[in-house]
């Protein structure tokens, strides 16, 4: 899992992604089971994180996206 920090017109947005790929200036990340595209120039940082437990992974995956996103 990864935390991907994005510059959104001066505001930092952080996403929890299960995977990502960088290709031709575009970051494609799997967030909440969906592929999301970001310009690589807008990426502030990508940090690997380890889940606390399988139970926490399931709990996080079950939450609606609006409750999981912070920024």
PDB file of C-alpha atoms in Angstrom:
ATOM      1  CA  UNK A   1       0.000   0.000   0.000  1.00  0.00           C
ATOM      2  CA  UNK A   2       1.084   3.550  -0.670  1.00  0.00           C
ATOM      3  CA  UNK A   3       0.163   7.046   0.410  1.00  0.00           C
ATOM      4  CA  UNK A   4       0.206   9.290  -2.644  1.00  0.00           C
ATOM      5  CA  UNK A   5       0.322  13.031  -1.956  1.00  0.00           C
ATOM      6  CA  UNK A   6      -0.961  15.271  -4.747  1.00  0.00           C
ATOM      7  CA  UNK A   7      -0.793  19.063  -5.166  1.00  0.00           C
ATOM      8  CA  UNK A   8      -4.372  20.088  -6.008  1.00  0.00           C
ATOM      9  CA  UNK A   9      -4.096  23.786  -6.934  1.00  0.00           C
ATOM     10  CA  UNK A  10      -2.091  24.579  -3.801  1.00  0.00           C
ATOM     11  CA  UNK A  11      -3.873  22.133  -1.493  1.00  0.00           C
ATOM     12  CA  UNK A  12      -2.315  18.800  -0.572  1.00  0.00           C
ATOM     13  CA  UNK A  13      -4.508  15.727  -1.120  1.00  0.00           C
ATOM     14  CA  UNK A  14      -3.477  12.339   0.247  1.00  0.00           C
ATOM     15  CA  UNK A  15      -4.738   9.040  -1.119  1.00  0.00           C
ATOM     16  CA  UNK A  16      -4.265   5.471   0.044  1.00  0.00           C
ATOM     17  CA  UNK A  17      -3.438   3.382  -3.018  1.00  0.00           C
ATOM     18  CA  UNK A  18      -3.006  -0.361  -3.299  1.00  0.00           C
ATOM     19  CA  UNK A  19      -0.788   0.015  -6.372  1.00  0.00           C
ATOM     20  CA  UNK A  20       0.490   2.615  -8.818  1.00  0.00           C
ATOM     21  CA  UNK A  21       2.346   2.941 -12.102  1.00  0.00           C
ATOM     22  CA  UNK A  22       4.186   5.900 -13.624  1.00  0.00           C
ATOM     23  CA  UNK A  23       4.152   6.161 -17.401  1.00  0.00           C
ATOM     24  CA  UNK A  24       4.793   9.122 -19.715  1.00  0.00           C
ATOM     25  CA  UNK A  25       4.261  11.789 -17.095  1.00  0.00           C
ATOM     26  CA  UNK A  26       1.101  10.231 -15.670  1.00  0.00           C
ATOM     27  CA  UNK A  27       0.672   8.411 -12.369  1.00  0.00           C
ATOM     28  CA  UNK A  28      -2.059   5.775 -12.471  1.00  0.00           C
ATOM     29  CA  UNK A  29      -3.028   4.648  -8.973  1.00  0.00           C
ATOM     30  CA  UNK A  30      -5.555   2.105  -7.739  1.00  0.00           C
ATOM     31  CA  UNK A  31      -7.584   3.923  -5.081  1.00  0.00           C
ATOM     32  CA  UNK A  32     -10.700   2.335  -3.592  1.00  0.00           C
ATOM     33  CA  UNK A  33     -10.511  -0.312  -6.298  1.00  0.00           C
ATOM     34  CA  UNK A  34     -10.658   2.259  -9.124  1.00  0.00           C
ATOM     35  CA  UNK A  35      -7.888   3.516 -11.396  1.00  0.00           C
ATOM     36  CA  UNK A  36      -7.180   7.242 -10.907  1.00  0.00           C
ATOM     37  CA  UNK A  37      -4.870   9.341 -13.095  1.00  0.00           C
ATOM     38  CA  UNK A  38      -2.703  12.223 -11.905  1.00  0.00           C
ATOM     39  CA  UNK A  39      -0.111  14.335 -13.695  1.00  0.00           C
ATOM     40  CA  UNK A  40       3.310  13.310 -12.410  1.00  0.00           C
ATOM     41  CA  UNK A  41       4.156  17.008 -11.978  1.00  0.00           C
ATOM     42  CA  UNK A  42       1.394  17.249  -9.337  1.00  0.00           C
ATOM     43  CA  UNK A  43       2.783  14.379  -7.241  1.00  0.00           C
ATOM     44  CA  UNK A  44       4.369  15.649  -4.026  1.00  0.00           C
ATOM     45  CA  UNK A  45       5.438  12.273  -2.658  1.00  0.00           C
ATOM     46  CA  UNK A  46       4.694   8.553  -2.737  1.00  0.00           C
ATOM     47  CA  UNK A  47       5.326   6.682   0.491  1.00  0.00           C
ATOM     48  CA  UNK A  48       5.074   2.929   1.041  1.00  0.00           C
ATOM     49  CA  UNK A  49       3.053   1.970   4.106  1.00  0.00           C
ATOM     50  CA  UNK A  50       2.471  -1.372   5.731  1.00  0.00           C
ATOM     51  CA  UNK A  51      -1.039  -2.269   6.837  1.00  0.00           C
ATOM     52  CA  UNK A  52      -1.507  -2.807  10.558  1.00  0.00           C
ATOM     53  CA  UNK A  53      -3.319  -6.095  10.005  1.00  0.00           C
ATOM     54  CA  UNK A  54      -5.516  -7.962   7.517  1.00  0.00           C
ATOM     55  CA  UNK A  55      -8.529  -6.963   9.604  1.00  0.00           C
ATOM     56  CA  UNK A  56      -7.659  -3.271   9.237  1.00  0.00           C
ATOM     57  CA  UNK A  57      -7.182  -3.722   5.479  1.00  0.00           C
ATOM     58  CA  UNK A  58     -10.686  -5.153   5.189  1.00  0.00           C
ATOM     59  CA  UNK A  59     -12.133  -2.370   7.342  1.00  0.00           C
ATOM     60  CA  UNK A  60     -10.461   0.326   5.229  1.00  0.00           C
ATOM     61  CA  UNK A  61     -11.604  -1.312   1.977  1.00  0.00           C
ATOM     62  CA  UNK A  62     -15.206  -1.400   3.217  1.00  0.00           C
ATOM     63  CA  UNK A  63     -15.368   2.353   3.959  1.00  0.00           C
ATOM     64  CA  UNK A  64     -16.905   4.717   1.400  1.00  0.00           C
ATOM     65  CA  UNK A  65     -14.277   6.824  -0.358  1.00  0.00           C
ATOM     66  CA  UNK A  66     -15.584  10.124   1.066  1.00  0.00           C
ATOM     67  CA  UNK A  67     -14.807   8.908   4.589  1.00  0.00           C
ATOM     68  CA  UNK A  68     -11.365   7.592   3.690  1.00  0.00           C
ATOM     69  CA  UNK A  69      -9.915  10.608   1.900  1.00  0.00           C
ATOM     70  CA  UNK A  70      -8.200  13.348   3.869  1.00  0.00           C
ATOM     71  CA  UNK A  71      -6.454  16.442   2.719  1.00  0.00           C
TER      72      UNK A  71
END
